Coordinates of C-alpha atoms and ligand atoms in Angstrom, one line a residue:
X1 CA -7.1 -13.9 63.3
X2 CA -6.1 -11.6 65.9
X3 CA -3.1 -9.4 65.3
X4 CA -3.1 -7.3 68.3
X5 CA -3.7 -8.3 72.0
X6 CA -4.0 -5.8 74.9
X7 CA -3.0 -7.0 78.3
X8 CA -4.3 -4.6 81.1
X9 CA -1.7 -4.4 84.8
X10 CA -3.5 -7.3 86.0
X11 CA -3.5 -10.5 84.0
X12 CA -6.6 -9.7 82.0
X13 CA -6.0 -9.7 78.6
X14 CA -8.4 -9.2 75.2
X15 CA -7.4 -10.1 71.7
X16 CA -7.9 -6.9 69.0
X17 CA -8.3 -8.3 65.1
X18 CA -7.5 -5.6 63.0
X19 CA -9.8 -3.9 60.3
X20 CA -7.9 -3.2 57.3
X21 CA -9.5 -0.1 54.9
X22 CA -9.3 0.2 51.1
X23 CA -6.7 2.8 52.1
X24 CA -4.6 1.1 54.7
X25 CA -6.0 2.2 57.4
X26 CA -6.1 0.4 60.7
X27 CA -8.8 0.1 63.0
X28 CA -8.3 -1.5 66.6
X29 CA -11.8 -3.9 67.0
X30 CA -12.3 -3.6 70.8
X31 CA -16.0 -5.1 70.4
X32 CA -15.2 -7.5 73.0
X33 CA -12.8 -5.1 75.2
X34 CA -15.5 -5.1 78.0
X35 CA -16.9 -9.0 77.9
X36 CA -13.4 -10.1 77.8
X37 CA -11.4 -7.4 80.4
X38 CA -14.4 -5.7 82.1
X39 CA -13.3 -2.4 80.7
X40 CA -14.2 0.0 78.4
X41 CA -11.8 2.6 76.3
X42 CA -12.1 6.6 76.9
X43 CA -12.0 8.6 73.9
X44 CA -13.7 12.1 75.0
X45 CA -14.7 13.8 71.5
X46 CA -13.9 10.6 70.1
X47 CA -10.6 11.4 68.2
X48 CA -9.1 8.4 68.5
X49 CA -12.5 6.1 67.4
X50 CA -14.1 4.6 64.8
X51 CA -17.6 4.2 65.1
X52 CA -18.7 2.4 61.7
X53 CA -16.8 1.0 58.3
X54 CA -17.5 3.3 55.3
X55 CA -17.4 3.1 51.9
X56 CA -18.2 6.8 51.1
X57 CA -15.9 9.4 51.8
X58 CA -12.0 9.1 52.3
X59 CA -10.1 12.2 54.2
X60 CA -6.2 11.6 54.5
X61 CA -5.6 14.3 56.9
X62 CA -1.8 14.8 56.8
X63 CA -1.8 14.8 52.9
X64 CA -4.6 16.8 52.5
X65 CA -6.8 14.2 50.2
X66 CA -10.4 14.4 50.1
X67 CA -12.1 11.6 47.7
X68 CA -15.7 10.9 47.4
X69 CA -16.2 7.1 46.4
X70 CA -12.9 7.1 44.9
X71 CA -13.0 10.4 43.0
X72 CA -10.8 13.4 44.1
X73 CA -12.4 16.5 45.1
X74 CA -10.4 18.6 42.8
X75 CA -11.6 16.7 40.1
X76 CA -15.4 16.9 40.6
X77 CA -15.3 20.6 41.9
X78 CA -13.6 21.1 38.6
X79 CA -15.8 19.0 36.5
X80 CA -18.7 17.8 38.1
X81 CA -22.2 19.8 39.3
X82 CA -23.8 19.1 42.4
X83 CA -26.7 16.8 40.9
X84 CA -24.1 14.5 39.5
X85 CA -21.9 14.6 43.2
X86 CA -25.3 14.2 45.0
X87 CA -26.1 11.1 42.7
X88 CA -22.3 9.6 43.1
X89 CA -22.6 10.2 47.1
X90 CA -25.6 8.5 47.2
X91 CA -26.5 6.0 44.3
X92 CA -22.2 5.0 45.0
X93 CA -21.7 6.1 40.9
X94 CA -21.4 8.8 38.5
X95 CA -24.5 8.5 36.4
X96 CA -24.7 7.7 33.3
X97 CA -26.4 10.1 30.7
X98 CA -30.0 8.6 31.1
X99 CA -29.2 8.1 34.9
X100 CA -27.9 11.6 35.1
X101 CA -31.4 12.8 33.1
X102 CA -33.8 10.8 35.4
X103 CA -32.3 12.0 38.7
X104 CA -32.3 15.6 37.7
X105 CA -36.1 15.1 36.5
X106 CA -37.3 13.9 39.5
X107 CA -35.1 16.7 41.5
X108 CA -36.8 18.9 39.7
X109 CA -40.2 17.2 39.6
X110 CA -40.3 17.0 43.6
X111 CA -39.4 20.7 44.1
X112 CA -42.7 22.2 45.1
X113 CA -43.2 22.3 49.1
X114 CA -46.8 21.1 50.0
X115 CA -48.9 24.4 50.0
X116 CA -50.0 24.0 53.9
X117 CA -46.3 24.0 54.9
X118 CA -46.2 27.8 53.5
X119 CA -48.4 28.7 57.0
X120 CA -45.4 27.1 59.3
X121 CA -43.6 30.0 57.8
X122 CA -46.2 32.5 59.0
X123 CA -45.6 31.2 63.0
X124 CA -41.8 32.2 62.6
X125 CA -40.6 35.8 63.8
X126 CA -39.2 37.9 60.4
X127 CA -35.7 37.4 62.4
X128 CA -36.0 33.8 62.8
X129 CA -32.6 32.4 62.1
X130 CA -33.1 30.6 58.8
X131 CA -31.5 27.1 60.2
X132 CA -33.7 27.2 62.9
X133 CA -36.5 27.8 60.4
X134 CA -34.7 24.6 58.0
X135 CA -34.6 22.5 60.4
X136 CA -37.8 22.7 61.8
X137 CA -39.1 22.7 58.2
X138 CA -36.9 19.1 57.2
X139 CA -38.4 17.4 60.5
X140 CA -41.8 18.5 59.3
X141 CA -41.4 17.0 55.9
X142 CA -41.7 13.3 57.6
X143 CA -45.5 14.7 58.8
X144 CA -46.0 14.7 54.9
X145 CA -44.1 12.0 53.2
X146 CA -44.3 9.3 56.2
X147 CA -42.0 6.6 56.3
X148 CA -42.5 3.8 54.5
X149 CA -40.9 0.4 54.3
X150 CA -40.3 0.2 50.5
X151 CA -37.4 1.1 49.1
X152 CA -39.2 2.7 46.5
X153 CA -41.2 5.1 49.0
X154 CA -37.5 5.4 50.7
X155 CA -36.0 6.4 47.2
X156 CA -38.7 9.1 47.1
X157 CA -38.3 10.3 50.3
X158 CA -34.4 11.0 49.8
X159 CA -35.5 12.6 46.1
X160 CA -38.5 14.9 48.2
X161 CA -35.7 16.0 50.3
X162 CA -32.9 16.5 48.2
X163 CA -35.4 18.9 45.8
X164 CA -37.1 20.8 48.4
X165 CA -34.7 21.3 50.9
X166 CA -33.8 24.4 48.7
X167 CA -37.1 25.6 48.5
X168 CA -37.4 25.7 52.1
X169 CA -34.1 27.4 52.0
X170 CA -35.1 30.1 50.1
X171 CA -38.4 30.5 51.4
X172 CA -37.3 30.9 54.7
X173 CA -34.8 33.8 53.2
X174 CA -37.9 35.6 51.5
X175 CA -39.6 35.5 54.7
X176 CA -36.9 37.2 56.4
X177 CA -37.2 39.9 54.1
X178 CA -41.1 40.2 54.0
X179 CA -41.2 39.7 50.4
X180 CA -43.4 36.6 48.8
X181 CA -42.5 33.5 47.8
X182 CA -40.8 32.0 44.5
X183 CA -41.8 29.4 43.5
X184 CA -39.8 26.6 41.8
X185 CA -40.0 26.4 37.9
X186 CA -39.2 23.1 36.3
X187 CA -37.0 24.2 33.7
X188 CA -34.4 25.5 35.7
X189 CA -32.0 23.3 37.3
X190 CA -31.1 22.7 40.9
X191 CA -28.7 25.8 41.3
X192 CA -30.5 28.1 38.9
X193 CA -33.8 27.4 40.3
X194 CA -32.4 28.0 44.0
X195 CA -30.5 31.2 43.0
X196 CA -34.4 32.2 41.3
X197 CA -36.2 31.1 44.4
X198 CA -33.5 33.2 46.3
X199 CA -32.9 36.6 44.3
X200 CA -36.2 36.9 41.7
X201 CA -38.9 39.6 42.6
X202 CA -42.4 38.9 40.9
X203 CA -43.2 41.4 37.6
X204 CA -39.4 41.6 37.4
X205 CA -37.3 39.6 35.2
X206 CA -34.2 37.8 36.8
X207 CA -31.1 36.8 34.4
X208 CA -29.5 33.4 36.4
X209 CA -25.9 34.3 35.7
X210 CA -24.0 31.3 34.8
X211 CA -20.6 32.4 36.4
X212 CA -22.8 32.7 40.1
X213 CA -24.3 29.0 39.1
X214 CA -20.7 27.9 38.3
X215 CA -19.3 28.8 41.4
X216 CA -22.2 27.7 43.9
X217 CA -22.3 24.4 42.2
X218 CA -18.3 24.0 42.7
X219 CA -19.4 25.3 46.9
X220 CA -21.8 22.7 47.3
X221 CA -19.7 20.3 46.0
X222 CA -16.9 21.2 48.1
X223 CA -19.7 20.5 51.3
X224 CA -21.4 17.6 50.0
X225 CA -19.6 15.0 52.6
X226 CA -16.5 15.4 54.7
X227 CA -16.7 11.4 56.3
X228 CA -17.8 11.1 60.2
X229 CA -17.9 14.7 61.2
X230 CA -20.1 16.3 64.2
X231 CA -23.3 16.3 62.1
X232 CA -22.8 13.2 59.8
X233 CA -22.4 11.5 63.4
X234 CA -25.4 12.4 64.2
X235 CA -27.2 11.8 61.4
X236 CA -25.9 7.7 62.2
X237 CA -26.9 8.0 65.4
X238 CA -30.4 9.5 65.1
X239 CA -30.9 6.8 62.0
X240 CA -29.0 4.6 64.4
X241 CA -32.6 3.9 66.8
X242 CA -34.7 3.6 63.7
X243 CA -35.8 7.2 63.2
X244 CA -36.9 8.0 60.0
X245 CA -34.7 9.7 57.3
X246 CA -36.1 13.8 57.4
X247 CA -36.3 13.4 61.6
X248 CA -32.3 12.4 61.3
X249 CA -31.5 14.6 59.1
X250 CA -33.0 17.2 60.7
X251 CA -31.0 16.2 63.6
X252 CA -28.2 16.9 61.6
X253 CA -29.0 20.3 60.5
X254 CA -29.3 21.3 64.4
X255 CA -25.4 20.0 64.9
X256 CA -23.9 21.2 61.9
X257 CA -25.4 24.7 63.1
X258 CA -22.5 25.4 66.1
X259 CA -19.6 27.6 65.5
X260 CA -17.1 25.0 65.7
X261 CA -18.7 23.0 62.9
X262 CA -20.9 24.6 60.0
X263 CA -21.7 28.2 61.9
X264 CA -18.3 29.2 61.2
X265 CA -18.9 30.2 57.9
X266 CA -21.0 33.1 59.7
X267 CA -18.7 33.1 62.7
X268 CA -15.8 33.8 60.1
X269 CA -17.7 37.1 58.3
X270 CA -18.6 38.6 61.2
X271 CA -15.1 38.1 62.5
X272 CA -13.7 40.1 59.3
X273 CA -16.1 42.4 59.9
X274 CA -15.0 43.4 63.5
X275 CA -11.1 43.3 62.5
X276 CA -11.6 45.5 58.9
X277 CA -13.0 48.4 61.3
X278 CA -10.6 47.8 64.6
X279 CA -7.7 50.3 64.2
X280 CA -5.5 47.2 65.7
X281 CA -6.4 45.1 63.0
X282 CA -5.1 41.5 62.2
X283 CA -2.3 41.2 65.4
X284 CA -4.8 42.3 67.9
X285 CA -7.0 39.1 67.2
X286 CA -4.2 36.6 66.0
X287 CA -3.2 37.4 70.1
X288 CA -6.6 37.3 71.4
X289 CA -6.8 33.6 70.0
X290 CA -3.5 33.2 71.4
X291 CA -5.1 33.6 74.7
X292 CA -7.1 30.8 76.2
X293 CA -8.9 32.6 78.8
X294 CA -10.3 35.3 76.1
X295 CA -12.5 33.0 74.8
X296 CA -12.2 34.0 70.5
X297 CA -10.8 31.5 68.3
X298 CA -9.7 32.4 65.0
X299 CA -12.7 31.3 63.5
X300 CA -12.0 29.2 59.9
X301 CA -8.8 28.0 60.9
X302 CA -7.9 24.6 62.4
X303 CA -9.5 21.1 61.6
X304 CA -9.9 17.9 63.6
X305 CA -8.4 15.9 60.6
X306 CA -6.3 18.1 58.5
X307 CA -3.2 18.7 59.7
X308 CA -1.6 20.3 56.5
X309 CA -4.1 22.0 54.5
X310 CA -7.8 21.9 53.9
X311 CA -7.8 20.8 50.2
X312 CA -11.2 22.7 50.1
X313 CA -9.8 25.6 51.8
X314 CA -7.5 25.9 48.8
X315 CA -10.1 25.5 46.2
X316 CA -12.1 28.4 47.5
X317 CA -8.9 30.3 48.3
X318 CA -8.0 30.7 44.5
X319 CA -12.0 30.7 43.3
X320 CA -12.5 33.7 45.3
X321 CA -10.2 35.9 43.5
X322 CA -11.6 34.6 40.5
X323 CA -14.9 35.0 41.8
X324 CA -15.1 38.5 42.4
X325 CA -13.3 39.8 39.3
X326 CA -15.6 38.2 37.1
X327 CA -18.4 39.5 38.6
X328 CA -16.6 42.9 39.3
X329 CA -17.1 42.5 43.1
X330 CA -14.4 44.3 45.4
X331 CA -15.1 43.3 48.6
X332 CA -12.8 44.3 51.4
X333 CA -12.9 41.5 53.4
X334 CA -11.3 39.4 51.1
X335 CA -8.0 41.2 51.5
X336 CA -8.6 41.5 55.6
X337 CA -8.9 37.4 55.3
X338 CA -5.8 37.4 53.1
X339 CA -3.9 39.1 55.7
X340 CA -4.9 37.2 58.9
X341 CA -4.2 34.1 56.9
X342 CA -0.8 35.1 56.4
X343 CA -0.2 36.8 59.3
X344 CA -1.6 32.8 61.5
X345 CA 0.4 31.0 59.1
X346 CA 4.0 32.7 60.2
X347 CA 3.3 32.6 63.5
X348 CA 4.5 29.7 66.0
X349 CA 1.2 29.3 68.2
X350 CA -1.0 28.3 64.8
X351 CA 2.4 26.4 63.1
X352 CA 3.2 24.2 66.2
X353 CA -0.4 23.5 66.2
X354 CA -1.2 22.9 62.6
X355 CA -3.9 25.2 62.6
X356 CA -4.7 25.9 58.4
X357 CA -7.7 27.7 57.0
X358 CA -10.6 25.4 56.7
X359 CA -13.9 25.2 54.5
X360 CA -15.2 27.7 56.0
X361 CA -12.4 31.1 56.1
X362 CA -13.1 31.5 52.2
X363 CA -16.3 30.2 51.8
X364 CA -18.4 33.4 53.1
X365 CA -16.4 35.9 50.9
X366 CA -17.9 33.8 48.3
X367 CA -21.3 33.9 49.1
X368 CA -21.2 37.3 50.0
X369 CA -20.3 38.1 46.5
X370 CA -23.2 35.7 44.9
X371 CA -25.3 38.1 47.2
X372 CA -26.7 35.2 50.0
X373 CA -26.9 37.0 53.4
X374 CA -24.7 35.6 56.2
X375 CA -27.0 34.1 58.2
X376 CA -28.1 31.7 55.4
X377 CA -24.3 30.8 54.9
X378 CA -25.0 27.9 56.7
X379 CA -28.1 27.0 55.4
X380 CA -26.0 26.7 52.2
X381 CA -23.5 24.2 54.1
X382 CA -26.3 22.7 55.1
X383 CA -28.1 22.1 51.0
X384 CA -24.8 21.0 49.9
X385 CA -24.4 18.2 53.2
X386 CA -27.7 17.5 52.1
X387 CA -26.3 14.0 50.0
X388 CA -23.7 13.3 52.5
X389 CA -25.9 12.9 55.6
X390 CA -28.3 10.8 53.2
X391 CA -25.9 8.6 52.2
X392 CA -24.5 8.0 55.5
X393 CA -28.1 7.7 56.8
X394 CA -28.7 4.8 54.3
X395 CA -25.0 3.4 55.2
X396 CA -26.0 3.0 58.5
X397 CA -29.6 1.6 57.6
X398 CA -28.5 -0.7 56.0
X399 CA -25.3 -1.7 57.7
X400 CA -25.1 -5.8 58.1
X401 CA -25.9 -6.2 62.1
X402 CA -25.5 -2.5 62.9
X403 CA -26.9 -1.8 66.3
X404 CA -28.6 1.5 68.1
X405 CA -25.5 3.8 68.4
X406 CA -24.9 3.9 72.2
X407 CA -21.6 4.8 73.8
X408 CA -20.7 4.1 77.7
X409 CA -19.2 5.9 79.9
X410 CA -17.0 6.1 83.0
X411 CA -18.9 7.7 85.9
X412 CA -17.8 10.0 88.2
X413 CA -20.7 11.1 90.2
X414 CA -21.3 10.6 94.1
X415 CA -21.3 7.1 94.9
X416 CA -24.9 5.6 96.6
X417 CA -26.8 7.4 99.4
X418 CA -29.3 7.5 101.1
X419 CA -32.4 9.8 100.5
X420 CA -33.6 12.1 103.3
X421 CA -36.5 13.9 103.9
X422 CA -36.3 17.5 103.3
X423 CA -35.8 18.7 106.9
X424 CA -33.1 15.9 107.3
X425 CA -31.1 17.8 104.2
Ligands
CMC501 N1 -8.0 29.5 67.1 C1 -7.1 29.4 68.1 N2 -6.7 28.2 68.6 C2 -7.2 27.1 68.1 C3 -8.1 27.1 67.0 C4 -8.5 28.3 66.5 N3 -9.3 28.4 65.5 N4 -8.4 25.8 66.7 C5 -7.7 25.0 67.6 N5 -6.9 25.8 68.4 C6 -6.0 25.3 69.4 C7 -6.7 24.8 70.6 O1 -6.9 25.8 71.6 C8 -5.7 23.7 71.1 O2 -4.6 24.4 71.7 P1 -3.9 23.6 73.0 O3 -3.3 22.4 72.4 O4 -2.9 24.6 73.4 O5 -4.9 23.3 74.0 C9 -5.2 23.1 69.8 O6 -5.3 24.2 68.8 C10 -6.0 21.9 69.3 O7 -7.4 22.4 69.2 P2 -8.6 21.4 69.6 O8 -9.7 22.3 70.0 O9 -8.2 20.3 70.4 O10 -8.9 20.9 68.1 P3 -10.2 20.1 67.7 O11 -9.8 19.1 66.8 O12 -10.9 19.6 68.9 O13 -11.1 21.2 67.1 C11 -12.0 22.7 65.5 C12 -11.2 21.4 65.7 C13 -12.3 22.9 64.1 C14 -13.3 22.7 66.3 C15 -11.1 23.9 66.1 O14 -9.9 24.0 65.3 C16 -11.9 25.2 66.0 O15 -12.6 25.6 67.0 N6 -11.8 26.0 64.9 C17 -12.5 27.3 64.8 C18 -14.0 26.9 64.3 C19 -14.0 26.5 62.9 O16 -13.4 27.1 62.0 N7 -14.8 25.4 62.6 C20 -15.0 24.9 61.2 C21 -14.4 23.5 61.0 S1 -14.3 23.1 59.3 C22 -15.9 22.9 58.8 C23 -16.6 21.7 59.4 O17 -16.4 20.6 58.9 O18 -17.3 21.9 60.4

């Protein structure tokens, strides 16, 4: 039944039914906007569109909620590890104990990277930025594991991925640093055998501290999905044309890489890192971002969708000072980060705006104190996205009558001409 209609100047007209979420949220259908009117709607960035139904992730942006499948993110960053999370995201449950002990042994059992792949690493430059190295490596994967059509094959693939996206991680750290490979050991789980991969050196012994383990299962956690963002979006899309599951989410690795979306977790330390050693401090860059035409943005601040606060913002904010007590960390930057937050949040340009710390202004204070360089902070947004993009790659897969994803457009190029020879020009 329809419950909208939309009547253009002229006397065309186009019936919208609504979509009604779980939630109460309302969705326009303009599928037959064009067949019906001739026209199309225009949505640059796409803020004001829905591209697909979901039953993953919720995000109320003025409240500040973030649920996966129904569960609040307080709640499994409190509770939960990032196995379990990766399992809820995309099985669509918390498992039970013998799901719980199957999934991590197959995590665990698919771990190893195929011993050829260790030569890829050999082509890259020691200052290779590790997601270019990551996504190169996830795209490879699919020349290994090819697709195929069972879902048991399919179920593999996502487990391959899922395990050794972190070797491939951490690899691609030791070869930045000229020192040899880790390699996975079984008895370790996901985080523990990452932070091993990561940190170990051989004929030394390495102690897996459960307080870093703690806090970078609660980090990944806090990434594992955030709805239709830049990167999930393009994960649909990519899966959208029938491309198989490492290609899209490879895909997604390259898009969540940009400043504005998962690179600001870099963006943000290096930005603390100017402003601790500027004599004009904090005011000098809360005016530069002030200023259009100077081209900084106060990276970490400001969200799309949250108009309040970043609910994940705020669970980082307090783990941090937790963080670095326990581990007997002082790092400066926290308290240069502490006082640009409060110097953006009293004044008028960020409040009229609603521009809030996101993810991303604590999360690098935190890594920094587990010891991951800065320009693997994103690799480590992109481990704990890892579940979100699959689930949202087998959403869309296996979406009733989902079509390639293909938007139009209004054009507004030179109307016909004729071609000339090049003399005539
Ligand atoms: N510093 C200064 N001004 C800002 C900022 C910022 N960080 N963010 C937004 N604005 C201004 C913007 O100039 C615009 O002003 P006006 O209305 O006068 O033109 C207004 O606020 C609205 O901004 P927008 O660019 O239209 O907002 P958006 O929804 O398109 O962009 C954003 C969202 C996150 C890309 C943007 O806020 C930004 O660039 N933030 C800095 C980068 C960042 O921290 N990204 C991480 C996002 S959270 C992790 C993730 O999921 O990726």
């Amino acid at each position: 039944m329809a419950e909208a209609k939309l009547h253009l100047a002229d006397d065309r007209h186009v019936d919208l039914p609504i979509t009604r979420g779980t939630e109460d949220e309302v969705g326009l259908d303009i599928s037959r906007l064009r067949a019906d009117t001739g026209a199309i709607t225009l949505d640059p960035s796409l803020g004001n569109t829905g591209a697909c139904t979901s039953a993953i992730t919720y995000i109320d942006g003025e409240k500040g909620i973030l649920r996966y499948r129904g569960y609040a993110i307080e709640d499994l960053a409190e509770n939960s590890n990032f196995p379990e999370v990766c399992h809820l995201l995309i099985r669509g449950s918390l498992p039970s104990k013998s799901e719980r002990d199957d999934f991590r042994t197959r995590m665990t059992r698919h771990t190893l990277v195929h011993e050829d792949m260790k030569k890829f690493f050999e082509g890259f430059p020691p200052s290779a930025h590790p997601m270019a190295i990551l996504c190169a490596m996830v795209s490879s994967l699919s020349a290994y594991y090819p697709e195929d059509d069972s879902p048991e094959e399919l179920d593999l693939n996502i487990i391959r991925l899922l395990a050794k996206a972190k070797t491939l991680a951490a690899f691609s750290f030791k070869k930045s640093i000229g020192h040899p490979f880790i390699y996975p050991r079984n008895d370790l789980g996901y985080v523990a055998n990452f932070l091993r991969m990561m940190f170990a050196v051989p004929a030394e012994p390495y102690d897996i501290d459960p307080v870093v383990v703690d806090a970078l299962n609660k980090l990944l956690i806090l990434h594992a999905d955030h709805e239709q963002n830049c990167s999930t979006t393009t994960v649909r899309t990519v899966c959208s044309s029938g491309a198989n599951l490492f290609a899209s989410i490879s895909a997604g690795i390259c898009a969540l890489w940009g400043p504005l979306h998962g690179g600001a977790n870099q963006a943000v330390i290096e930005m603390l890192d100017r402003i601790a050693v500027d004599p004009d401090g904090c005011e000098k860059y809360i005016n530069l971002a002030k200023q259009k035409d100077s081209g900084f943005r106060l990276m970490g601040f400001g969200h799309r969708v949250y108009r309040n606060f970043d609910p994940r913002a705020l669970i980082l904010k307090k783990s941090a000072d937790a963080l670095l007590s326990k581990l007997g960390v002082d790092d400066p930057l926290l308290a240069v980060a502490q006082k640009l937050e409060e110097a953006a949040l009293s004044d008028d340009y960020f409040i009229e705006r609603k521009l809030y710390p996101n993810v991303d202004f604590y999360s690098g204070i935190l890594y920094r104190a587990i010891g991951i360089p800065t320009d693997m902070f994103t690799v480590m947004f992109a481990l704990g996205r890892m579940p979100g993009w699959i689930a949202h790659w087998l959403e869309e897969r296996n979406s009733p009558g989902a079509r390639i994803i293909r938007p139009r457009q209004i054009y507004t190029g030179a109307t016909a001409r004729p071609w000339l020879p090049i003399d005539k020009r």
